[in-house]
Amino acid sequence: MTQDDMKKEAARAALEFVRAGTVIGVGTGSTANHFIDLLPTVRGRVDAAVASSEASAARLKERGIDVVELNQAGTLSVYVDGADEATRNLALIKGGGGALTREKIVAAASHTFVCIADERKLVDVLGRFPLPLEVIPMARSYVAREIVALGGEPVLRQGFTTDNGNMILDVHGLTILEPARLEETLDHIAGVVTNGLFARRGADVLLVGTASGVRRIDRAGV
Ligand code: 5RP
């Protein structure tokens, strides 16, 4: 089974979280794309979707799913999205596709966040994948200096502008032992719009595609 097959099986398993007559949130990336491609199989249950990126909105529309603005949708029943890294405590690094700000907003506005991933994304400690920060352009150098002071190595994502018109700094060299704490610290740096740690509001359910099937990990107490 390929990594892509595992992503697809995790995406398929997320369909059971789509409840009839609700508006759902849909993420960004290759795993989320599998979920979008499978949505027509449950079209009768999906009233509409809120997308975390322009790319996902376009793909949803191509598949015949109505796309609405979050401001019109209210609280979403479920948000389904991938991740770059995930721990068994359901803390995540996201933003490899650069959509982290809208992803964090849609996750926050959803009752249940279902993260879908292949087994290579499951890690003991976050940080091997460079942590993305969305940064206001005029703050780029300032934020980079603050990151160096925190022990990280910021690298500007070349030729990339977010859907919000900002830049991405990918931070290498971090070993993230306290993700919720680092998430809060990074959020307090002036000029950082969003950081790619999803720990204070991590996933509620993680569906991991493996060679022997999809493994489900629930947030303790859910
Ligand atoms: C986009 C994301 C994606 O969920 C993350 O990069 C995983 O991507 P993929 O499903 O292609 O492996 O956070 O901003």
JSON list of C-alpha atoms and ligand atoms in Angstrom, two decimals:
[
{"chain": "A", "resi": 1, "resn": "MET", "atom": "CA", "xyz": [0.00, 0.00, 0.00]},
{"chain": "A", "resi": 2, "resn": "THR", "atom": "CA", "xyz": [1.39, 3.42, -0.93]},
{"chain": "A", "resi": 3, "resn": "GLN", "atom": "CA", "xyz": [1.43, 6.49, 1.29]},
{"chain": "A", "resi": 4, "resn": "ASP", "atom": "CA", "xyz": [-1.23, 7.97, -0.97]},
{"chain": "A", "resi": 5, "resn": "ASP", "atom": "CA", "xyz": [-3.45, 4.88, -0.55]},
{"chain": "A", "resi": 6, "resn": "MET", "atom": "CA", "xyz": [-3.16, 5.30, 3.23]},
{"chain": "A", "resi": 7, "resn": "LYS", "atom": "CA", "xyz": [-4.20, 8.96, 2.93]},
{"chain": "A", "resi": 8, "resn": "LYS", "atom": "CA", "xyz": [-7.18, 7.91, 0.85]},
{"chain": "A", "resi": 9, "resn": "GLU", "atom": "CA", "xyz": [-8.31, 5.26, 3.35]},
{"chain": "A", "resi": 10, "resn": "ALA", "atom": "CA", "xyz": [-8.05, 7.76, 6.22]},
{"chain": "A", "resi": 11, "resn": "ALA", "atom": "CA", "xyz": [-10.14, 10.18, 4.15]},
{"chain": "A", "resi": 12, "resn": "ARG", "atom": "CA", "xyz": [-12.72, 7.48, 3.48]},
{"chain": "A", "resi": 13, "resn": "ALA", "atom": "CA", "xyz": [-12.98, 6.70, 7.20]},
{"chain": "A", "resi": 14, "resn": "ALA", "atom": "CA", "xyz": [-13.77, 10.38, 7.87]},
{"chain": "A", "resi": 15, "resn": "LEU", "atom": "CA", "xyz": [-16.98, 10.17, 5.83]},
{"chain": "A", "resi": 16, "resn": "GLU", "atom": "CA", "xyz": [-18.76, 8.61, 8.80]},
{"chain": "A", "resi": 17, "resn": "PHE", "atom": "CA", "xyz": [-18.38, 11.93, 10.64]},
{"chain": "A", "resi": 18, "resn": "VAL", "atom": "CA", "xyz": [-20.45, 13.76, 8.01]},
{"chain": "A", "resi": 19, "resn": "ARG", "atom": "CA", "xyz": [-23.86, 14.10, 9.62]},
{"chain": "A", "resi": 20, "resn": "ALA", "atom": "CA", "xyz": [-26.97, 14.66, 7.51]},
{"chain": "A", "resi": 21, "resn": "GLY", "atom": "CA", "xyz": [-28.15, 18.21, 7.00]},
{"chain": "A", "resi": 22, "resn": "THR", "atom": "CA", "xyz": [-25.04, 19.97, 8.29]},
{"chain": "A", "resi": 23, "resn": "VAL", "atom": "CA", "xyz": [-22.45, 22.34, 6.91]},
{"chain": "A", "resi": 24, "resn": "ILE", "atom": "CA", "xyz": [-18.96, 20.86, 7.20]},
{"chain": "A", "resi": 25, "resn": "GLY", "atom": "CA", "xyz": [-15.46, 22.33, 7.18]},
{"chain": "A", "resi": 26, "resn": "VAL", "atom": "CA", "xyz": [-12.96, 21.02, 4.66]},
{"chain": "A", "resi": 27, "resn": "GLY", "atom": "CA", "xyz": [-9.20, 21.43, 4.81]},
{"chain": "A", "resi": 28, "resn": "THR", "atom": "CA", "xyz": [-6.36, 21.71, 2.36]},
{"chain": "A", "resi": 29, "resn": "GLY", "atom": "CA", "xyz": [-3.73, 19.38, 0.91]},
{"chain": "A", "resi": 30, "resn": "SER", "atom": "CA", "xyz": [-3.48, 15.99, -0.75]},
{"chain": "A", "resi": 31, "resn": "THR", "atom": "CA", "xyz": [-5.23, 14.09, 2.07]},
{"chain": "A", "resi": 32, "resn": "ALA", "atom": "CA", "xyz": [-8.04, 16.64, 2.25]},
{"chain": "A", "resi": 33, "resn": "ASN", "atom": "CA", "xyz": [-8.28, 16.39, -1.55]},
{"chain": "A", "resi": 34, "resn": "HIS", "atom": "CA", "xyz": [-9.06, 12.68, -1.22]},
{"chain": "A", "resi": 35, "resn": "PHE", "atom": "CA", "xyz": [-11.83, 13.59, 1.22]},
{"chain": "A", "resi": 36, "resn": "ILE", "atom": "CA", "xyz": [-13.21, 16.16, -1.23]},
{"chain": "A", "resi": 37, "resn": "ASP", "atom": "CA", "xyz": [-13.12, 13.61, -4.04]},
{"chain": "A", "resi": 38, "resn": "LEU", "atom": "CA", "xyz": [-15.09, 11.14, -1.88]},
{"chain": "A", "resi": 39, "resn": "LEU", "atom": "CA", "xyz": [-17.72, 13.68, -0.77]},
{"chain": "A", "resi": 40, "resn": "PRO", "atom": "CA", "xyz": [-19.99, 13.12, -3.80]},
{"chain": "A", "resi": 41, "resn": "THR", "atom": "CA", "xyz": [-20.57, 9.58, -2.45]},
{"chain": "A", "resi": 42, "resn": "VAL", "atom": "CA", "xyz": [-22.39, 11.17, 0.54]},
{"chain": "A", "resi": 43, "resn": "ARG", "atom": "CA", "xyz": [-23.74, 14.20, -1.31]},
{"chain": "A", "resi": 44, "resn": "GLY", "atom": "CA", "xyz": [-27.24, 13.72, 0.15]},
{"chain": "A", "resi": 45, "resn": "ARG", "atom": "CA", "xyz": [-25.83, 14.33, 3.64]},
{"chain": "A", "resi": 46, "resn": "VAL", "atom": "CA", "xyz": [-23.83, 17.47, 2.86]},
{"chain": "A", "resi": 47, "resn": "ASP", "atom": "CA", "xyz": [-25.75, 20.74, 2.82]},
{"chain": "A", "resi": 48, "resn": "ALA", "atom": "CA", "xyz": [-22.65, 22.79, 2.06]},
{"chain": "A", "resi": 49, "resn": "ALA", "atom": "CA", "xyz": [-18.98, 23.17, 2.96]},
{"chain": "A", "resi": 50, "resn": "VAL", "atom": "CA", "xyz": [-16.68, 25.89, 4.25]},
{"chain": "A", "resi": 51, "resn": "ALA", "atom": "CA", "xyz": [-13.21, 25.60, 2.69]},
{"chain": "A", "resi": 52, "resn": "SER", "atom": "CA", "xyz": [-9.90, 26.46, 4.34]},
{"chain": "A", "resi": 53, "resn": "SER", "atom": "CA", "xyz": [-8.36, 27.64, 1.05]},
{"chain": "A", "resi": 54, "resn": "GLU", "atom": "CA", "xyz": [-9.22, 28.95, -2.39]},
{"chain": "A", "resi": 55, "resn": "ALA", "atom": "CA", "xyz": [-7.84, 25.70, -3.86]},
{"chain": "A", "resi": 56, "resn": "SER", "atom": "CA", "xyz": [-10.15, 23.52, -1.77]},
{"chain": "A", "resi": 57, "resn": "ALA", "atom": "CA", "xyz": [-13.13, 25.78, -2.50]},
{"chain": "A", "resi": 58, "resn": "ALA", "atom": "CA", "xyz": [-12.51, 25.35, -6.24]},
{"chain": "A", "resi": 59, "resn": "ARG", "atom": "CA", "xyz": [-12.15, 21.57, -5.92]},
{"chain": "A", "resi": 60, "resn": "LEU", "atom": "CA", "xyz": [-15.34, 21.29, -3.85]},
{"chain": "A", "resi": 61, "resn": "LYS", "atom": "CA", "xyz": [-17.28, 23.28, -6.46]},
{"chain": "A", "resi": 62, "resn": "GLU", "atom": "CA", "xyz": [-15.87, 21.06, -9.22]},
{"chain": "A", "resi": 63, "resn": "ARG", "atom": "CA", "xyz": [-17.24, 18.05, -7.33]},
{"chain": "A", "resi": 64, "resn": "GLY", "atom": "CA", "xyz": [-20.70, 19.68, -7.10]},
{"chain": "A", "resi": 65, "resn": "ILE", "atom": "CA", "xyz": [-20.52, 20.61, -3.40]},
{"chain": "A", "resi": 66, "resn": "ASP", "atom": "CA", "xyz": [-21.91, 24.04, -2.43]},
{"chain": "A", "resi": 67, "resn": "VAL", "atom": "CA", "xyz": [-19.32, 26.28, -0.80]},
{"chain": "A", "resi": 68, "resn": "VAL", "atom": "CA", "xyz": [-20.38, 28.94, 1.70]},
{"chain": "A", "resi": 69, "resn": "GLU", "atom": "CA", "xyz": [-18.53, 31.59, 3.71]},
{"chain": "A", "resi": 70, "resn": "LEU", "atom": "CA", "xyz": [-17.82, 30.80, 7.34]},
{"chain": "A", "resi": 71, "resn": "ASN", "atom": "CA", "xyz": [-19.62, 34.01, 8.36]},
{"chain": "A", "resi": 72, "resn": "GLN", "atom": "CA", "xyz": [-22.84, 32.61, 6.91]},
{"chain": "A", "resi": 73, "resn": "ALA", "atom": "CA", "xyz": [-22.43, 29.10, 8.28]},
{"chain": "A", "resi": 74, "resn": "GLY", "atom": "CA", "xyz": [-22.21, 29.52, 12.07]},
{"chain": "A", "resi": 75, "resn": "THR", "atom": "CA", "xyz": [-20.71, 26.62, 14.02]},
{"chain": "A", "resi": 76, "resn": "LEU", "atom": "CA", "xyz": [-19.70, 23.72, 11.78]},
{"chain": "A", "resi": 77, "resn": "SER", "atom": "CA", "xyz": [-20.48, 20.15, 12.80]},
{"chain": "A", "resi": 78, "resn": "VAL", "atom": "CA", "xyz": [-17.12, 18.77, 11.74]},
{"chain": "A", "resi": 79, "resn": "TYR", "atom": "CA", "xyz": [-13.83, 19.90, 10.22]},
{"chain": "A", "resi": 80, "resn": "VAL", "atom": "CA", "xyz": [-11.84, 17.33, 8.25]},
{"chain": "A", "resi": 81, "resn": "ASP", "atom": "CA", "xyz": [-8.23, 18.12, 7.39]},
{"chain": "A", "resi": 82, "resn": "GLY", "atom": "CA", "xyz": [-4.77, 16.61, 7.10]},
{"chain": "A", "resi": 83, "resn": "ALA", "atom": "CA", "xyz": [-1.60, 17.38, 9.03]},
{"chain": "A", "resi": 84, "resn": "ASP", "atom": "CA", "xyz": [2.15, 17.42, 8.52]},
{"chain": "A", "resi": 85, "resn": "GLU", "atom": "CA", "xyz": [2.85, 15.81, 11.88]},
{"chain": "A", "resi": 86, "resn": "ALA", "atom": "CA", "xyz": [0.61, 14.46, 14.63]},
{"chain": "A", "resi": 87, "resn": "THR", "atom": "CA", "xyz": [1.25, 13.09, 18.11]},
{"chain": "A", "resi": 88, "resn": "ARG", "atom": "CA", "xyz": [-0.84, 10.51, 19.97]},
{"chain": "A", "resi": 89, "resn": "ASN", "atom": "CA", "xyz": [-2.02, 13.42, 22.15]},
{"chain": "A", "resi": 90, "resn": "LEU", "atom": "CA", "xyz": [-3.51, 14.90, 18.96]},
{"chain": "A", "resi": 91, "resn": "ALA", "atom": "CA", "xyz": [-1.26, 17.95, 18.82]},
{"chain": "A", "resi": 92, "resn": "LEU", "atom": "CA", "xyz": [-0.42, 18.80, 15.21]},
{"chain": "A", "resi": 93, "resn": "ILE", "atom": "CA", "xyz": [1.88, 20.70, 12.92]},
{"chain": "A", "resi": 94, "resn": "LYS", "atom": "CA", "xyz": [-0.05, 22.04, 9.95]},
{"chain": "A", "resi": 95, "resn": "GLY", "atom": "CA", "xyz": [0.57, 24.55, 7.21]},
{"chain": "A", "resi": 96, "resn": "GLY", "atom": "CA", "xyz": [2.75, 22.62, 4.79]},
{"chain": "A", "resi": 97, "resn": "GLY", "atom": "CA", "xyz": [0.33, 23.85, 2.14]},
{"chain": "A", "resi": 98, "resn": "GLY", "atom": "CA", "xyz": [0.39, 27.37, 3.54]},
{"chain": "A", "resi": 99, "resn": "ALA", "atom": "CA", "xyz": [-3.30, 27.46, 4.51]},
{"chain": "A", "resi": 100, "resn": "LEU", "atom": "CA", "xyz": [-2.70, 27.41, 8.28]},
{"chain": "A", "resi": 101, "resn": "THR", "atom": "CA", "xyz": [-4.54, 30.60, 9.20]},
{"chain": "A", "resi": 102, "resn": "ARG", "atom": "CA", "xyz": [-7.82, 29.68, 7.56]},
{"chain": "A", "resi": 103, "resn": "GLU", "atom": "CA", "xyz": [-7.36, 26.10, 8.79]},
{"chain": "A", "resi": 104, "resn": "LYS", "atom": "CA", "xyz": [-7.04, 27.31, 12.37]},
{"chain": "A", "resi": 105, "resn": "ILE", "atom": "CA", "xyz": [-10.09, 29.52, 12.01]},
{"chain": "A", "resi": 106, "resn": "VAL", "atom": "CA", "xyz": [-12.25, 26.77, 10.52]},
{"chain": "A", "resi": 107, "resn": "ALA", "atom": "CA", "xyz": [-11.04, 24.26, 13.13]},
{"chain": "A", "resi": 108, "resn": "ALA", "atom": "CA", "xyz": [-11.88, 26.72, 15.90]},
{"chain": "A", "resi": 109, "resn": "ALA", "atom": "CA", "xyz": [-15.38, 27.23, 14.48]},
{"chain": "A", "resi": 110, "resn": "SER", "atom": "CA", "xyz": [-16.09, 23.48, 14.31]},
{"chain": "A", "resi": 111, "resn": "HIS", "atom": "CA", "xyz": [-17.59, 21.20, 16.91]},
{"chain": "A", "resi": 112, "resn": "THR", "atom": "CA", "xyz": [-15.32, 18.25, 16.04]},
{"chain": "A", "resi": 113, "resn": "PHE", "atom": "CA", "xyz": [-11.94, 18.34, 14.30]},
{"chain": "A", "resi": 114, "resn": "VAL", "atom": "CA", "xyz": [-11.18, 15.06, 12.53]},
{"chain": "A", "resi": 115, "resn": "CYS", "atom": "CA", "xyz": [-7.57, 14.88, 11.36]},
{"chain": "A", "resi": 116, "resn": "ILE", "atom": "CA", "xyz": [-6.75, 12.44, 8.57]},
{"chain": "A", "resi": 117, "resn": "ALA", "atom": "CA", "xyz": [-3.21, 11.29, 7.87]},
{"chain": "A", "resi": 118, "resn": "ASP", "atom": "CA", "xyz": [-1.03, 8.43, 6.72]},
{"chain": "A", "resi": 119, "resn": "GLU", "atom": "CA", "xyz": [1.11, 6.64, 9.28]},
{"chain": "A", "resi": 120, "resn": "ARG", "atom": "CA", "xyz": [4.28, 8.53, 8.36]},
{"chain": "A", "resi": 121, "resn": "LYS", "atom": "CA", "xyz": [2.78, 11.64, 9.96]},
{"chain": "A", "resi": 122, "resn": "LEU", "atom": "CA", "xyz": [2.55, 10.07, 13.41]},
{"chain": "A", "resi": 123, "resn": "VAL", "atom": "CA", "xyz": [5.50, 11.17, 15.59]},
{"chain": "A", "resi": 124, "resn": "ASP", "atom": "CA", "xyz": [6.54, 11.07, 19.23]},
{"chain": "A", "resi": 125, "resn": "VAL", "atom": "CA", "xyz": [7.78, 14.67, 19.26]},
{"chain": "A", "resi": 126, "resn": "LEU", "atom": "CA", "xyz": [6.77, 17.48, 16.89]},
{"chain": "A", "resi": 127, "resn": "GLY", "atom": "CA", "xyz": [9.35, 19.54, 15.04]},
{"chain": "A", "resi": 128, "resn": "ARG", "atom": "CA", "xyz": [11.09, 17.42, 12.46]},
{"chain": "A", "resi": 129, "resn": "PHE", "atom": "CA", "xyz": [8.74, 18.96, 9.91]},
{"chain": "A", "resi": 130, "resn": "PRO", "atom": "CA", "xyz": [9.59, 22.68, 9.70]},
{"chain": "A", "resi": 131, "resn": "LEU", "atom": "CA", "xyz": [6.97, 24.69, 11.60]},
{"chain": "A", "resi": 132, "resn": "PRO", "atom": "CA", "xyz": [5.20, 27.19, 9.31]},
{"chain": "A", "resi": 133, "resn": "LEU", "atom": "CA", "xyz": [4.45, 30.72, 10.50]},
{"chain": "A", "resi": 134, "resn": "GLU", "atom": "CA", "xyz": [2.23, 33.06, 8.48]},
{"chain": "A", "resi": 135, "resn": "VAL", "atom": "CA", "xyz": [3.80, 36.50, 8.80]},
{"chain": "A", "resi": 136, "resn": "ILE", "atom": "CA", "xyz": [2.77, 40.03, 7.78]},
{"chain": "A", "resi": 137, "resn": "PRO", "atom": "CA", "xyz": [5.32, 41.02, 5.08]},
{"chain": "A", "resi": 138, "resn": "MET", "atom": "CA", "xyz": [6.70, 44.12, 6.87]},
{"chain": "A", "resi": 139, "resn": "ALA", "atom": "CA", "xyz": [7.42, 42.01, 9.99]},
{"chain": "A", "resi": 140, "resn": "ARG", "atom": "CA", "xyz": [9.42, 39.30, 8.20]},
{"chain": "A", "resi": 141, "resn": "SER", "atom": "CA", "xyz": [12.90, 40.27, 9.45]},
{"chain": "A", "resi": 142, "resn": "TYR", "atom": "CA", "xyz": [11.74, 41.14, 12.96]},
{"chain": "A", "resi": 143, "resn": "VAL", "atom": "CA", "xyz": [9.91, 37.83, 13.34]},
{"chain": "A", "resi": 144, "resn": "ALA", "atom": "CA", "xyz": [12.91, 35.94, 11.95]},
{"chain": "A", "resi": 145, "resn": "ARG", "atom": "CA", "xyz": [15.16, 37.52, 14.63]},
{"chain": "A", "resi": 146, "resn": "GLU", "atom": "CA", "xyz": [12.71, 36.58, 17.37]},
{"chain": "A", "resi": 147, "resn": "ILE", "atom": "CA", "xyz": [12.65, 32.99, 16.09]},
{"chain": "A", "resi": 148, "resn": "VAL", "atom": "CA", "xyz": [16.45, 32.79, 16.10]},
{"chain": "A", "resi": 149, "resn": "ALA", "atom": "CA", "xyz": [16.38, 34.01, 19.71]},
{"chain": "A", "resi": 150, "resn": "LEU", "atom": "CA", "xyz": [14.03, 31.11, 20.50]},
{"chain": "A", "resi": 151, "resn": "GLY", "atom": "CA", "xyz": [16.49, 28.63, 18.95]},
{"chain": "A", "resi": 152, "resn": "GLY", "atom": "CA", "xyz": [14.80, 28.10, 15.59]},
{"chain": "A", "resi": 153, "resn": "GLU", "atom": "CA", "xyz": [16.13, 28.54, 12.05]},
{"chain": "A", "resi": 154, "resn": "PRO", "atom": "CA", "xyz": [13.58, 30.47, 9.97]},
{"chain": "A", "resi": 155, "resn": "VAL", "atom": "CA", "xyz": [13.55, 30.01, 6.19]},
{"chain": "A", "resi": 156, "resn": "LEU", "atom": "CA", "xyz": [11.39, 32.19, 3.96]},
{"chain": "A", "resi": 157, "resn": "ARG", "atom": "CA", "xyz": [9.15, 30.08, 1.71]},
{"chain": "A", "resi": 158, "resn": "GLN", "atom": "CA", "xyz": [10.27, 31.39, -1.67]},
{"chain": "A", "resi": 159, "resn": "GLY", "atom": "CA", "xyz": [7.74, 32.54, -4.25]},
{"chain": "A", "resi": 160, "resn": "PHE", "atom": "CA", "xyz": [4.77, 31.83, -2.00]},
{"chain": "A", "resi": 161, "resn": "THR", "atom": "CA", "xyz": [1.99, 34.18, -0.93]},
{"chain": "A", "resi": 162, "resn": "THR", "atom": "CA", "xyz": [-0.85, 32.97, 1.30]},
{"chain": "A", "resi": 163, "resn": "ASP", "atom": "CA", "xyz": [-4.52, 33.37, 0.42]},
{"chain": "A", "resi": 164, "resn": "ASN", "atom": "CA", "xyz": [-4.40, 36.29, 2.90]},
{"chain": "A", "resi": 165, "resn": "GLY", "atom": "CA", "xyz": [-1.56, 38.06, 1.06]},
{"chain": "A", "resi": 166, "resn": "ASN", "atom": "CA", "xyz": [1.13, 37.20, 3.61]},
{"chain": "A", "resi": 167, "resn": "MET", "atom": "CA", "xyz": [4.44, 35.29, 3.72]},
{"chain": "A", "resi": 168, "resn": "ILE", "atom": "CA", "xyz": [5.42, 31.99, 5.29]},
{"chain": "A", "resi": 169, "resn": "LEU", "atom": "CA", "xyz": [8.51, 31.43, 7.42]},
{"chain": "A", "resi": 170, "resn": "ASP", "atom": "CA", "xyz": [9.29, 27.73, 7.84]},
{"chain": "A", "resi": 171, "resn": "VAL", "atom": "CA", "xyz": [11.08, 27.20, 11.14]},
{"chain": "A", "resi": 172, "resn": "HIS", "atom": "CA", "xyz": [13.63, 24.38, 11.20]},
{"chain": "A", "resi": 173, "resn": "GLY", "atom": "CA", "xyz": [15.53, 22.89, 14.10]},
{"chain": "A", "resi": 174, "resn": "LEU", "atom": "CA", "xyz": [12.83, 22.86, 16.77]},
{"chain": "A", "resi": 175, "resn": "THR", "atom": "CA", "xyz": [12.21, 19.98, 19.16]},
{"chain": "A", "resi": 176, "resn": "ILE", "atom": "CA", "xyz": [8.74, 20.81, 20.41]},
{"chain": "A", "resi": 177, "resn": "LEU", "atom": "CA", "xyz": [8.28, 19.21, 23.81]},
{"chain": "A", "resi": 178, "resn": "GLU", "atom": "CA", "xyz": [5.54, 21.60, 24.95]},
{"chain": "A", "resi": 179, "resn": "PRO", "atom": "CA", "xyz": [3.47, 22.37, 21.86]},
{"chain": "A", "resi": 180, "resn": "ALA", "atom": "CA", "xyz": [0.67, 24.34, 23.58]},
{"chain": "A", "resi": 181, "resn": "ARG", "atom": "CA", "xyz": [3.20, 26.56, 25.31]},
{"chain": "A", "resi": 182, "resn": "LEU", "atom": "CA", "xyz": [5.22, 27.23, 22.14]},
{"chain": "A", "resi": 183, "resn": "GLU", "atom": "CA", "xyz": [1.99, 27.89, 20.21]},
{"chain": "A", "resi": 184, "resn": "GLU", "atom": "CA", "xyz": [1.10, 30.61, 22.68]},
{"chain": "A", "resi": 185, "resn": "THR", "atom": "CA", "xyz": [4.61, 32.10, 22.69]},
{"chain": "A", "resi": 186, "resn": "LEU", "atom": "CA", "xyz": [4.69, 32.33, 18.89]},
{"chain": "A", "resi": 187, "resn": "ASP", "atom": "CA", "xyz": [1.22, 33.86, 18.76]},
{"chain": "A", "resi": 188, "resn": "HIS", "atom": "CA", "xyz": [2.50, 36.73, 20.90]},
{"chain": "A", "resi": 189, "resn": "ILE", "atom": "CA", "xyz": [5.24, 37.78, 18.46]},
{"chain": "A", "resi": 190, "resn": "ALA", "atom": "CA", "xyz": [4.07, 40.95, 16.72]},
{"chain": "A", "resi": 191, "resn": "GLY", "atom": "CA", "xyz": [3.60, 40.30, 13.01]},
{"chain": "A", "resi": 192, "resn": "VAL", "atom": "CA", "xyz": [2.88, 36.57, 13.34]},
{"chain": "A", "resi": 193, "resn": "VAL", "atom": "CA", "xyz": [-0.61, 36.02, 12.01]},
{"chain": "A", "resi": 194, "resn": "THR", "atom": "CA", "xyz": [-0.74, 32.32, 12.85]},
{"chain": "A", "resi": 195, "resn": "ASN", "atom": "CA", "xyz": [1.66, 29.54, 13.68]},
{"chain": "A", "resi": 196, "resn": "GLY", "atom": "CA", "xyz": [1.22, 25.99, 12.45]},
{"chain": "A", "resi": 197, "resn": "LEU", "atom": "CA", "xyz": [0.97, 24.39, 15.90]},
{"chain": "A", "resi": 198, "resn": "PHE", "atom": "CA", "xyz": [-2.51, 23.06, 16.58]},
{"chain": "A", "resi": 199, "resn": "ALA", "atom": "CA", "xyz": [-2.15, 22.10, 20.23]},
{"chain": "A", "resi": 200, "resn": "ARG", "atom": "CA", "xyz": [-4.36, 24.38, 22.29]},
{"chain": "A", "resi": 201, "resn": "ARG", "atom": "CA", "xyz": [-7.13, 23.30, 19.93]},
{"chain": "A", "resi": 202, "resn": "GLY", "atom": "CA", "xyz": [-5.73, 20.10, 18.51]},
{"chain": "A", "resi": 203, "resn": "ALA", "atom": "CA", "xyz": [-7.68, 17.41, 16.73]},
{"chain": "A", "resi": 204, "resn": "ASP", "atom": "CA", "xyz": [-10.53, 15.63, 18.52]},
{"chain": "A", "resi": 205, "resn": "VAL", "atom": "CA", "xyz": [-10.11, 12.48, 16.45]},
{"chain": "A", "resi": 206, "resn": "LEU", "atom": "CA", "xyz": [-7.09, 11.29, 14.46]},
{"chain": "A", "resi": 207, "resn": "LEU", "atom": "CA", "xyz": [-7.64, 8.75, 11.69]},
{"chain": "A", "resi": 208, "resn": "VAL", "atom": "CA", "xyz": [-4.32, 7.21, 10.67]},
{"chain": "A", "resi": 209, "resn": "GLY", "atom": "CA", "xyz": [-4.13, 5.21, 7.46]},
{"chain": "A", "resi": 210, "resn": "THR", "atom": "CA", "xyz": [-1.77, 2.25, 7.90]},
{"chain": "A", "resi": 211, "resn": "ALA", "atom": "CA", "xyz": [-0.88, -0.78, 5.78]},
{"chain": "A", "resi": 212, "resn": "SER", "atom": "CA", "xyz": [-3.20, -2.86, 7.98]},
{"chain": "A", "resi": 213, "resn": "GLY", "atom": "CA", "xyz": [-6.18, -0.49, 8.03]},
{"chain": "A", "resi": 214, "resn": "VAL", "atom": "CA", "xyz": [-7.23, 2.81, 9.56]},
{"chain": "A", "resi": 215, "resn": "ARG", "atom": "CA", "xyz": [-6.35, 3.36, 13.20]},
{"chain": "A", "resi": 216, "resn": "ARG", "atom": "CA", "xyz": [-8.53, 5.75, 15.21]},
{"chain": "A", "resi": 217, "resn": "ILE", "atom": "CA", "xyz": [-7.15, 7.79, 18.12]},
{"chain": "A", "resi": 218, "resn": "ASP", "atom": "CA", "xyz": [-9.60, 9.87, 20.16]},
{"chain": "A", "resi": 219, "resn": "ARG", "atom": "CA", "xyz": [-8.80, 12.82, 22.37]},
{"chain": "A", "resi": 220, "resn": "ALA", "atom": "CA", "xyz": [-8.95, 11.66, 25.95]},
{"chain": "A", "resi": 221, "resn": "GLY", "atom": "CA", "xyz": [-12.38, 12.43, 27.32]},
{"chain": "A", "resi": 222, "resn": "VAL", "atom": "CA", "xyz": [-14.09, 12.72, 23.92]},
{"chain": "B", "resi": 1, "resn": "5RP", "atom": "C1", "xyz": [-2.03, 22.57, 4.48]},
{"chain": "B", "resi": 1, "resn": "5RP", "atom": "C2", "xyz": [-1.95, 21.56, 5.56]},
{"chain": "B", "resi": 1, "resn": "5RP", "atom": "C3", "xyz": [-2.05, 20.12, 5.18]},
{"chain": "B", "resi": 1, "resn": "5RP", "atom": "O1", "xyz": [-3.07, 19.54, 5.92]},
{"chain": "B", "resi": 1, "resn": "5RP", "atom": "C4", "xyz": [-0.74, 19.44, 5.47]},
{"chain": "B", "resi": 1, "resn": "5RP", "atom": "O2", "xyz": [0.29, 20.13, 4.79]},
{"chain": "B", "resi": 1, "resn": "5RP", "atom": "C5", "xyz": [-0.77, 17.97, 5.02]},
{"chain": "B", "resi": 1, "resn": "5RP", "atom": "O3", "xyz": [-0.75, 17.91, 3.63]},
{"chain": "B", "resi": 1, "resn": "5RP", "atom": "P1", "xyz": [-0.91, 16.55, 2.85]},
{"chain": "B", "resi": 1, "resn": "5RP", "atom": "O4", "xyz": [-2.30, 16.04, 3.14]},
{"chain": "B", "resi": 1, "resn": "5RP", "atom": "O5", "xyz": [-0.76, 16.95, 1.41]},
{"chain": "B", "resi": 1, "resn": "5RP", "atom": "O6", "xyz": [0.15, 15.60, 3.31]},
{"chain": "B", "resi": 1, "resn": "5RP", "atom": "O7", "xyz": [-1.79, 21.85, 6.72]},
{"chain": "B", "resi": 1, "resn": "5RP", "atom": "O8", "xyz": [-1.77, 23.85, 4.94]}
]
